[in-house]
Coordinates of C-alpha atoms in Angstrom, one line a residue:
Chain A
M1 CA 77.7 71.6 64.6
K2 CA 75.1 69.8 67.0
I3 CA 76.4 66.5 67.9
L4 CA 74.5 63.8 69.8
L5 CA 76.9 61.5 71.5
A6 CA 75.7 58.3 72.9
E7 CA 78.5 56.5 75.2
D8 CA 78.1 54.4 78.4
D9 CA 81.2 54.7 79.5
S10 CA 81.6 57.9 80.9
N11 CA 85.2 58.5 80.8
V12 CA 85.1 57.9 77.1
S13 CA 82.2 60.3 76.8
L14 CA 84.0 63.1 78.8
I15 CA 87.1 62.5 76.8
T16 CA 85.2 62.6 73.1
Q17 CA 83.1 65.6 74.0
L18 CA 86.1 67.6 75.2
C19 CA 87.8 66.7 71.6
L20 CA 84.6 67.1 69.6
E21 CA 84.3 70.8 71.8
R22 CA 87.8 72.0 72.1
I23 CA 89.3 70.9 68.7
G24 CA 86.5 70.6 66.3
G25 CA 84.4 73.5 68.1
H26 CA 81.1 71.5 68.0
S27 CA 78.3 71.5 70.9
V28 CA 77.9 68.2 72.1
T29 CA 74.9 66.5 74.1
I30 CA 75.3 63.2 75.8
A31 CA 73.4 60.1 76.1
T32 CA 74.5 57.4 78.7
D33 CA 72.9 54.6 77.0
G34 CA 71.0 53.5 74.0
A35 CA 67.3 54.1 74.9
L36 CA 68.4 57.7 76.1
A37 CA 69.7 58.3 72.8
L38 CA 66.7 57.3 71.1
A39 CA 64.6 59.6 72.9
A40 CA 67.1 62.6 72.5
A41 CA 67.2 61.8 68.9
Q42 CA 63.7 61.9 68.9
A43 CA 63.2 65.3 71.0
E44 CA 65.9 67.5 69.2
Q45 CA 67.2 67.8 66.1
F46 CA 71.0 67.2 65.4
D47 CA 73.5 67.4 62.6
L48 CA 75.2 64.4 63.7
I49 CA 74.8 61.3 65.6
I50 CA 77.6 59.4 67.1
L51 CA 76.7 55.9 68.5
D52 CA 78.9 53.8 70.8
G53 CA 78.6 50.0 69.4
M54 CA 77.9 48.5 72.5
M55 CA 75.7 50.2 75.0
P56 CA 73.1 48.8 77.9
K57 CA 69.4 48.5 77.1
L58 CA 69.9 49.6 73.4
S59 CA 72.9 48.7 71.2
G60 CA 74.0 51.4 68.8
L61 CA 73.2 49.2 65.9
E62 CA 69.6 48.8 67.7
V63 CA 69.4 52.9 67.9
A64 CA 70.0 53.1 64.5
K65 CA 67.9 50.8 63.0
E66 CA 65.0 52.2 65.4
L67 CA 65.6 55.7 64.3
I68 CA 65.5 54.7 60.4
R69 CA 62.2 52.7 61.3
L70 CA 60.9 56.2 62.6
G71 CA 61.8 58.0 59.2
L72 CA 64.6 59.9 61.2
N73 CA 67.2 58.9 58.9
K74 CA 68.2 62.7 57.7
T75 CA 70.9 62.8 60.4
P76 CA 74.1 61.0 59.7
I77 CA 75.3 58.3 61.9
I78 CA 78.6 57.6 62.7
F79 CA 79.5 54.2 64.9
L80 CA 82.2 54.4 67.6
S81 CA 83.3 50.8 68.4
A82 CA 85.8 48.4 69.9
K83 CA 84.4 45.8 67.7
S84 CA 86.9 45.7 64.5
E85 CA 85.9 42.2 63.0
E86 CA 84.6 42.5 59.5
K87 CA 81.2 41.4 59.8
D88 CA 80.6 43.9 62.8
V89 CA 82.1 46.7 60.5
Q90 CA 79.9 45.8 57.9
Q91 CA 76.8 46.0 59.8
F92 CA 77.7 49.3 61.1
L93 CA 78.5 50.5 57.7
S94 CA 75.0 49.0 56.4
V95 CA 72.6 51.2 58.7
G96 CA 75.3 54.2 59.6
T97 CA 77.5 56.7 57.3
G98 CA 80.6 55.6 58.9
Y99 CA 82.4 54.0 61.4
I100 CA 85.5 55.0 63.8
A101 CA 87.6 52.2 65.6
K102 CA 88.4 52.4 69.2
P103 CA 90.6 53.2 70.4
F104 CA 90.7 56.6 68.5
D105 CA 93.2 59.5 68.3
P106 CA 91.6 62.2 69.6
Q107 CA 93.6 64.6 67.3
T108 CA 92.2 63.1 64.1
I109 CA 88.6 62.4 65.2
C110 CA 87.3 65.6 64.2
A111 CA 89.2 65.1 60.9
S112 CA 87.8 61.7 60.4
I113 CA 84.3 62.9 61.2
D114 CA 84.8 65.7 58.5
A115 CA 85.9 63.2 56.0
I116 CA 82.9 60.9 56.6
L117 CA 80.5 63.7 56.0
K118 CA 82.2 65.1 53.1
N119 CA 82.5 61.4 51.6
K120 CA 78.6 61.3 52.3
A121 CA 78.1 64.5 50.7
V122 CA 79.9 63.8 47.8
G123 CA 78.4 60.2 47.4
Chain B
M1 CA 72.0 -16.3 64.4
K2 CA 75.8 -16.0 64.2
I3 CA 77.4 -16.8 61.1
R4 CA 80.1 -19.0 62.6
T5 CA 77.1 -21.0 63.9
R6 CA 75.8 -21.2 60.5
L7 CA 79.0 -22.5 59.0
N8 CA 79.2 -25.0 62.1
V9 CA 75.9 -26.5 61.4
L10 CA 76.7 -26.6 57.6
A11 CA 79.8 -28.4 58.5
V12 CA 78.2 -31.0 60.5
C13 CA 75.4 -31.7 58.0
I14 CA 77.9 -32.1 55.3
M15 CA 80.1 -34.4 57.2
V16 CA 77.0 -36.6 58.7
G17 CA 75.7 -36.9 54.9
M18 CA 79.3 -38.1 53.9
C19 CA 79.5 -40.6 56.5
W20 CA 76.0 -42.2 55.8
S21 CA 76.2 -42.1 51.9
G22 CA 79.9 -43.3 52.5
R23 CA 78.8 -46.4 54.3
E24 CA 76.0 -47.0 52.0
L25 CA 78.5 -46.9 48.8
L26 CA 80.8 -49.4 50.8
K27 CA 77.8 -51.9 51.9
S28 CA 76.8 -51.6 47.9
Y29 CA 80.0 -52.0 46.6
E30 CA 80.5 -55.2 48.5
Q31 CA 77.1 -56.6 47.3
H32 CA 78.4 -55.8 44.1
R33 CA 81.5 -58.1 44.9
D34 CA 79.4 -60.8 46.2
I35 CA 77.2 -61.3 43.4
Q36 CA 80.1 -60.9 40.8
T37 CA 81.9 -63.9 42.7
Q38 CA 78.7 -65.7 42.6
I39 CA 78.7 -65.2 38.7
D40 CA 82.1 -66.1 38.4
E41 CA 81.4 -69.5 40.4
I42 CA 78.2 -70.2 38.2
L43 CA 80.5 -69.6 35.1
D44 CA 83.1 -71.9 36.3
L45 CA 81.1 -74.9 37.2
R46 CA 79.0 -74.6 34.2
G47 CA 82.6 -74.4 32.0
T48 CA 83.8 -77.5 33.9
I49 CA 80.4 -79.2 33.3
V50 CA 80.3 -78.5 29.8
F51 CA 83.6 -79.5 29.0
L52 CA 83.5 -83.0 30.6
D53 CA 84.8 -85.4 28.2
L54 CA 82.2 -87.8 27.7
N55 CA 84.8 -90.3 25.8
S56 CA 87.1 -90.5 28.7
F57 CA 85.7 -90.1 31.6
D58 CA 88.7 -88.8 33.3
P59 CA 88.2 -89.9 37.0
K60 CA 90.4 -86.7 38.1
L61 CA 87.6 -84.4 36.9
S62 CA 85.3 -86.3 38.7
T63 CA 87.0 -85.3 41.9
V64 CA 87.0 -81.8 40.8
L65 CA 83.1 -81.9 40.2
K66 CA 82.9 -83.4 43.9
E67 CA 84.9 -80.9 45.6
K68 CA 82.4 -78.1 43.6
R69 CA 79.4 -80.0 44.8
R70 CA 80.6 -79.9 48.1
Q71 CA 80.9 -75.9 48.0
L72 CA 77.1 -75.5 46.7
G73 CA 75.7 -77.0 50.0
T74 CA 72.3 -77.8 49.7
S75 CA 70.3 -76.8 47.0
K76 CA 68.6 -77.8 43.9
R77 CA 71.6 -77.0 41.8
A78 CA 73.7 -79.1 44.4
E79 CA 71.3 -81.9 43.8
L80 CA 71.6 -81.7 40.1
V81 CA 75.7 -81.5 40.1
S82 CA 75.2 -84.6 42.4
N83 CA 73.0 -86.5 39.8
I84 CA 75.8 -85.6 37.3
I85 CA 78.5 -87.0 39.1
Q86 CA 76.9 -90.1 39.7
A87 CA 76.1 -90.5 36.1
Y88 CA 80.1 -89.4 35.3
N89 CA 81.2 -92.3 38.0
E90 CA 78.8 -94.9 36.1
Q91 CA 80.3 -93.6 32.7
D92 CA 76.8 -93.5 30.7
P93 CA 76.9 -90.7 28.2
K94 CA 73.4 -90.9 27.2
I95 CA 72.3 -90.3 31.0
M96 CA 74.8 -87.7 31.4
R97 CA 73.8 -85.7 28.4
Q98 CA 70.3 -85.7 30.2
R99 CA 71.4 -84.8 33.1
I100 CA 73.5 -82.2 31.9
Y101 CA 70.8 -80.7 30.0
Q102 CA 68.6 -80.6 32.8
F103 CA 71.6 -78.7 35.0
L104 CA 72.0 -76.2 32.3
K105 CA 68.3 -75.3 31.9
T106 CA 68.0 -74.5 36.1
D107 CA 71.8 -73.1 35.7
E108 CA 70.6 -70.5 33.1
K109 CA 68.1 -69.1 35.2
S110 CA 70.0 -68.5 38.5
Y111 CA 72.7 -66.9 35.8
Q112 CA 70.0 -64.7 34.7
R113 CA 68.8 -63.7 38.3
A114 CA 72.4 -63.2 39.4
L115 CA 73.1 -61.0 36.3
Q116 CA 69.9 -59.0 37.3
S117 CA 71.2 -58.4 40.9
L118 CA 74.6 -57.6 39.6
A119 CA 72.9 -54.7 37.4
S120 CA 71.2 -53.5 40.4
A121 CA 74.0 -53.4 42.7
D122 CA 75.8 -51.7 40.0
K123 CA 73.2 -49.0 40.0
Q124 CA 73.3 -48.7 43.8
V125 CA 77.3 -48.2 43.5
K126 CA 76.9 -45.4 41.1
T127 CA 74.2 -43.8 42.9
F128 CA 75.7 -43.6 46.2
A129 CA 78.8 -42.7 44.7
S130 CA 77.3 -39.6 43.0
I131 CA 75.7 -38.8 46.5
T132 CA 79.2 -39.1 48.4
L133 CA 80.6 -36.5 45.9
G134 CA 77.4 -34.6 45.6
F135 CA 77.6 -33.5 49.5
P136 CA 80.7 -31.6 49.4
L137 CA 79.7 -29.6 46.1
M138 CA 76.6 -29.0 47.5
G139 CA 78.5 -27.8 50.8
L140 CA 80.2 -25.6 48.7
L141 CA 77.4 -23.8 47.2
L142 CA 75.7 -23.5 50.2
L143 CA 78.9 -22.0 52.0
M144 CA 79.1 -19.5 48.8
F145 CA 75.4 -18.6 49.4
L146 CA 75.8 -18.0 53.1
V147 CA 79.1 -15.9 52.6
R148 CA 77.1 -13.8 49.7
S149 CA 73.8 -13.2 51.6
H150 CA 75.5 -12.9 55.3
L151 CA 78.9 -12.2 55.1
F152 CA 79.1 -9.7 52.2
K153 CA 76.0 -8.1 52.8
S154 CA 76.5 -7.2 56.2
L155 CA 80.0 -6.0 55.6
E156 CA 78.3 -4.1 52.5
R157 CA 75.6 -2.4 54.9
L158 CA 78.2 -1.9 57.5
N159 CA 80.5 0.0 55.0
R160 CA 77.4 2.3 54.0
R161 CA 77.2 3.0 57.5
M162 CA 80.6 4.4 57.9
M163 CA 80.3 6.3 54.7
D164 CA 77.0 7.9 55.9
F165 CA 79.0 8.8 59.0
L166 CA 82.0 10.1 56.9
V167 CA 79.8 12.2 54.7
D168 CA 77.5 13.9 56.9
R169 CA 78.2 13.0 60.9
Y170 CA 75.2 15.5 62.1
S171 CA 72.6 13.7 60.7
F172 CA 74.0 10.2 61.2
Q173 CA 71.6 7.6 62.6
F174 CA 72.4 5.2 65.1
T175 CA 71.2 1.8 63.9
E176 CA 70.4 -1.4 66.0
P177 CA 73.5 -3.8 65.3
E178 CA 72.6 -7.2 63.5
N179 CA 73.0 -10.1 65.4
N180 CA 76.1 -11.5 64.1
E181 CA 79.9 -10.6 64.0
I182 CA 79.6 -7.7 61.7
G183 CA 77.1 -6.3 64.1
A184 CA 79.9 -6.8 66.9
I185 CA 82.2 -4.5 64.4
Q186 CA 79.2 -2.2 64.0
R187 CA 78.6 -2.0 67.5
T188 CA 82.3 -1.1 68.2
F189 CA 82.1 1.5 65.4
N190 CA 78.6 2.9 67.0
S191 CA 80.5 3.5 70.2
L192 CA 83.6 5.3 68.2
A193 CA 81.4 7.4 66.4
Q194 CA 79.5 8.4 69.1
R195 CA 83.0 9.4 71.1
V196 CA 83.9 11.4 67.7
I197 CA 80.5 13.2 67.8
N198 CA 80.7 13.9 72.0
N199 CA 84.5 15.4 71.1
M200 CA 83.2 17.6 68.1
D201 CA 80.5 19.0 70.3
E202 CA 82.9 19.7 72.7
L203 CA 85.6 21.3 70.4
K204 CA 82.7 23.4 69.1
S205 CA 81.7 25.0 72.5
L206 CA 85.4 25.6 73.2
D207 CA 85.6 27.1 69.6
Q208 CA 82.6 29.4 70.7
A209 CA 84.4 30.3 74.1
K210 CA 87.3 31.2 72.3
S211 CA 85.3 33.7 70.0
D212 CA 83.2 35.1 73.0
F213 CA 86.7 35.8 74.7
L214 CA 88.3 37.4 71.8
S215 CA 85.1 39.6 71.3
I216 CA 84.8 40.5 74.9
A217 CA 88.5 41.0 75.6
S218 CA 89.0 43.5 72.3
H219 CA 85.9 45.5 73.8
E220 CA 87.3 45.8 77.3
L221 CA 90.8 46.4 76.5
R222 CA 90.1 48.9 73.7
T223 CA 87.4 51.0 76.0
P224 CA 90.0 52.0 78.5
M225 CA 92.6 52.4 76.0
T226 CA 90.5 55.0 74.4
S227 CA 90.3 56.8 77.4
I228 CA 93.5 56.9 78.4
K229 CA 94.8 57.9 74.9
G230 CA 92.3 60.5 74.6
S231 CA 93.1 62.0 78.0
L232 CA 96.8 61.9 77.3
S233 CA 96.6 63.2 73.4
L234 CA 94.2 66.1 75.1
L235 CA 96.9 67.1 77.5
T236 CA 100.0 66.8 75.5
N237 CA 98.3 68.8 72.8
G238 CA 97.8 71.8 75.0
V239 CA 94.1 71.6 74.1
M240 CA 93.6 71.8 78.3
G241 CA 96.0 74.7 78.6
K242 CA 100.2 75.3 78.9
L243 CA 102.0 72.4 80.6
E244 CA 105.5 72.7 82.3
P245 CA 108.0 71.4 79.6
Q246 CA 109.1 68.5 82.0
A247 CA 105.4 67.3 82.7
E248 CA 104.7 67.6 78.8
K249 CA 107.5 65.3 78.3
L250 CA 106.4 62.9 80.8
L251 CA 102.9 62.9 79.1
R252 CA 104.5 62.2 75.8
I253 CA 106.2 59.2 77.0
A254 CA 103.2 58.1 78.4
E255 CA 101.5 58.6 75.2
M256 CA 104.0 56.7 73.3
E257 CA 103.9 53.8 75.5
T258 CA 100.1 54.0 75.3
D259 CA 100.3 53.8 71.4
R260 CA 102.7 50.7 71.9
L261 CA 100.3 49.1 74.3
I262 CA 97.4 49.5 71.7
R263 CA 99.7 47.9 68.8
L264 CA 100.4 45.2 71.1
I265 CA 96.5 44.7 71.7
N266 CA 95.7 44.8 68.2
D267 CA 98.3 42.4 67.2
L268 CA 97.5 39.9 69.9
L269 CA 93.8 40.1 68.7
D270 CA 94.6 39.7 65.1
L271 CA 96.9 36.8 65.8
A272 CA 94.5 35.2 68.1
K273 CA 91.8 35.7 65.2
I274 CA 94.1 34.3 62.8
E275 CA 95.0 31.2 64.7
A276 CA 91.5 30.6 65.6
G277 CA 90.7 30.6 61.7
K278 CA 88.4 33.6 61.9
F279 CA 90.0 35.9 59.5
P280 CA 88.7 35.4 56.3
L281 CA 90.4 36.9 53.5
A282 CA 88.7 39.0 51.0
G283 CA 90.7 38.3 47.8
A284 CA 90.5 40.3 44.8
W285 CA 92.7 41.5 41.8
V286 CA 94.2 44.6 42.8
S287 CA 97.0 46.8 41.5
W288 CA 100.4 45.8 43.2
D289 CA 101.7 49.5 42.9
E290 CA 98.6 50.9 44.4
T291 CA 98.9 48.6 47.3
V292 CA 102.5 49.3 47.9
L293 CA 102.0 53.1 47.3
K294 CA 99.2 53.3 50.1
T295 CA 101.5 51.2 52.2
N296 CA 104.3 53.6 51.9
Q297 CA 101.9 56.8 52.4
S298 CA 100.8 55.5 55.7
L299 CA 104.6 54.7 57.0
L300 CA 105.6 58.3 55.8
G301 CA 105.5 59.6 59.3
L302 CA 107.8 56.9 60.3
S303 CA 110.1 56.7 57.5
S304 CA 110.7 60.5 57.8
T305 CA 111.1 60.7 61.4
A306 CA 114.1 58.1 60.9
K307 CA 115.6 59.6 57.8
V308 CA 115.0 56.7 55.8
N309 CA 113.9 56.6 52.1
L310 CA 111.5 54.3 50.8
Y311 CA 111.9 53.4 47.2
A312 CA 109.5 51.0 45.6
A313 CA 110.7 49.6 42.1
P314 CA 107.6 50.5 39.7
T315 CA 105.8 47.4 38.3
P316 CA 103.1 49.1 36.0
H317 CA 100.3 46.6 34.9
L318 CA 101.0 44.1 37.7
E319 CA 98.1 42.8 39.5
V320 CA 97.7 40.5 42.6
F321 CA 95.0 38.4 43.8
I322 CA 94.9 39.5 47.6
D323 CA 92.9 40.9 50.6
R324 CA 94.2 44.4 50.1
D325 CA 94.0 45.4 54.0
R326 CA 95.8 42.4 54.8
M327 CA 98.4 42.8 52.3
Q328 CA 99.1 46.2 53.6
Q329 CA 99.4 45.0 57.2
I330 CA 102.0 42.3 55.6
L331 CA 103.8 45.4 53.8
T332 CA 103.7 47.6 56.6
N333 CA 105.2 45.0 59.0
L334 CA 107.8 44.2 57.0
I335 CA 108.5 47.7 55.8
S336 CA 108.5 49.3 59.4
N337 CA 111.0 46.6 60.4
A338 CA 113.1 47.9 57.8
V339 CA 113.2 51.2 58.4
K340 CA 113.7 50.8 62.2
F341 CA 116.8 48.7 61.5
S342 CA 118.0 50.9 58.8
P343 CA 120.8 53.9 59.4
D344 CA 120.1 57.4 59.0
G345 CA 120.1 58.1 55.3
G346 CA 119.6 54.8 54.5
T347 CA 117.0 53.4 51.9
V348 CA 114.5 50.5 52.0
Y349 CA 113.8 48.6 48.9
I350 CA 110.7 47.3 48.0
E351 CA 111.2 45.1 44.7
V352 CA 109.5 42.3 42.7
G353 CA 110.6 39.1 41.2
R354 CA 109.7 35.8 40.2
T355 CA 110.6 32.5 41.9
G356 CA 111.7 29.6 40.2
N357 CA 108.1 28.0 39.9
G358 CA 106.6 31.1 38.6
E359 CA 105.3 32.5 41.6
L360 CA 105.4 36.4 42.7
L361 CA 108.5 37.2 44.8
V362 CA 108.1 40.3 47.0
Q363 CA 111.3 41.5 48.5
V364 CA 111.6 44.0 51.2
R365 CA 115.6 45.0 51.3
D366 CA 117.2 47.6 53.9
E367 CA 120.9 48.8 54.4
G368 CA 120.7 47.7 58.5
V369 CA 122.7 45.9 60.7
G370 CA 121.5 42.7 59.4
I371 CA 120.5 39.5 61.1
A372 CA 122.5 36.7 62.5
H373 CA 122.0 33.4 61.0
E374 CA 120.9 31.6 64.3
D375 CA 118.2 34.5 65.0
Q376 CA 116.6 34.2 61.2
E377 CA 114.0 31.7 61.9
L378 CA 113.7 33.0 65.6
I379 CA 112.4 36.2 64.8
F380 CA 109.3 34.7 63.0
Q381 CA 108.4 33.6 66.5
K382 CA 105.9 35.1 68.9
F383 CA 107.5 38.0 71.3
R384 CA 111.0 37.4 69.5
Q385 CA 113.0 40.3 68.2
S386 CA 116.5 40.5 66.9
S387 CA 118.4 42.0 69.6
S388 CA 119.9 45.7 70.0
P389 CA 118.3 47.7 67.3
E390 CA 120.2 50.7 66.5
N391 CA 117.5 53.2 65.8
P392 CA 114.7 52.5 68.4
I393 CA 112.2 55.2 67.1
V394 CA 109.1 52.9 67.6
K395 CA 109.5 50.1 70.0
G396 CA 107.7 46.5 68.3
T397 CA 105.5 44.5 69.7
G398 CA 107.2 41.5 68.7
L399 CA 104.3 40.1 67.0
G400 CA 104.7 41.7 63.5
L401 CA 106.7 39.0 61.9
T402 CA 104.3 36.3 63.4
I403 CA 101.5 38.1 62.0
A404 CA 103.2 38.8 58.7
R405 CA 104.0 35.1 58.4
A406 CA 100.5 34.1 59.2
L407 CA 99.0 36.3 56.7
V408 CA 101.2 35.3 53.9
E409 CA 100.4 32.0 54.5
E410 CA 96.7 32.8 54.4
H411 CA 97.5 34.2 51.0
G412 CA 99.3 30.6 50.1
G413 CA 102.6 32.0 49.9
T414 CA 105.9 31.6 52.0
I415 CA 107.9 34.1 54.1
G416 CA 111.7 34.1 55.0
V417 CA 114.6 36.5 55.6
A418 CA 118.1 36.2 53.5
S419 CA 120.7 38.4 55.7
E420 CA 124.1 38.3 57.1
K421 CA 125.3 40.4 59.8
G422 CA 126.2 44.0 59.0
K423 CA 125.2 43.6 55.6
G424 CA 121.5 44.6 55.7
A425 CA 118.5 42.0 55.4
T426 CA 116.2 40.9 52.9
F427 CA 112.6 39.6 53.9
Y428 CA 111.1 38.1 50.9
F429 CA 107.5 36.2 50.7
T430 CA 106.1 34.7 47.7
L431 CA 102.6 35.3 46.2
P432 CA 101.0 32.3 44.0
K433 CA 98.2 34.4 42.2
W434 CA 99.3 37.3 39.7
R435 CA 99.0 38.6 36.4
D436 CA 100.1 41.4 33.9
A437 CA 98.5 43.2 31.3
Y438 CA 101.2 41.4 29.0
G439 CA 99.2 38.1 29.5
S440 CA 102.1 36.7 32.0
S441 CA 100.8 34.7 35.0
P442 CA 102.3 31.8 37.0
E443 CA 100.4 29.5 34.6
A444 CA 101.9 31.0 31.5
I445 CA 105.6 30.9 33.1
R446 CA 105.2 27.3 33.8
E447 CA 104.1 26.5 30.5
A448 CA 106.7 28.1 28.6
A449 CA 109.2 26.2 31.3

């Protein structure tokens, strides 16, 4: 799968990339803030977009809303966030396909992604 | 004007009025008495004259008459009496009769006059007596009016203002206090209200600051934990290549401690949220067995590592009104504790019963070392753990029971433990809202009882 990963913390993005590439065998493109992520999503077709909840310039939520507004809503979006409050999670799920809480387990992130995408396909 | 001033003015008016009318009453009474005396004198004199014996001419009576004549002074009547005395002394009945007749004619006139004055004096006495009595009555009426229109109405207005403040302190309008004693109370109340409003604003901003802190803290704590956990996991699982056995062991230790740290962070943030009242429950009717099953499934890893069985007594048809995620959190805390303190091959029982007043009683029983009596209340406090777990597979954060207690209380229940050292422990909590397919419920049970 071609995955776009938007994450401002370079450590987190490196580790997530390693997980996705080495364990899941996906190919990962990294964007370091919301604006870059938006540009990348418009320039290229991805199979999955993973957005960090809190990023400089544009937050993950704003990027997702903008993509929907631009009609680029075919690509599933999964949020990655340290915010676990009920209202935050609900907001993520209202615009995205899924939500994975930080800190996540690298061993299970690929499984979680597969589960979310499979759920969506079924739904 | 102040109510006290009004009352003082009223009292002074009444007192002055009463003094004046009292004096007038006294004066007219004295007048009345004088006239009465005058009339008595007239009648007395007339009686003496009319009953003079014109046959005997008693000289003693002449002296009496002279005495009375002297009292009359100089007047027409006195003159007439003198004439009678003269005729009496001369003992001439004919002239006597003539003179007596003359006297009576004049005397009758003054008698009638005196009677008239008496009547008018009588009227005056009555009038002033009524006025004197009327003043306090009028004062009483005025007092009632004053109390009603000023005191009671002001008090009512003040009470309404206070009620307004109670109902909605945010849109409370401060009004100019009235210029009386009640106004002074209102002024005090206004300052109190102002202070309350200020304090509330302060509390609100403190509350907001706490919320902001929680939000930032959770983000700032979890982001680095993601990197650490991710790195360690990639290394220990050989994704980055084979490691020396010793190095792998060290990394596993680091990984385990990281997990513990993450649990601690999550527990701390949960607890902070619960304590800040930012943990609204999403209550719904859910199957009890399903909730327990899900919890047990998530604990399978832990229980199989510890070689402990989980046994949940089946309760088909039982539904409870709970927030399922939070209930799983409560059960996870209690069951994982029980597993941790269970011996190898032991069993943790999850059973359901009823309390005396019809509430659901959930029990998590283990066959472990038990908890000393003096520790039983302590373990529900933050960072307190019973000493020396014999089976330290997963180290706790010391917050699990504190969170469980807070969450049980959010559900309207109570939590506790029954245990004896060496004989295992039974953690229990109550749930007020449950029902089953047979129509049983707390209400039905209470009614039956």
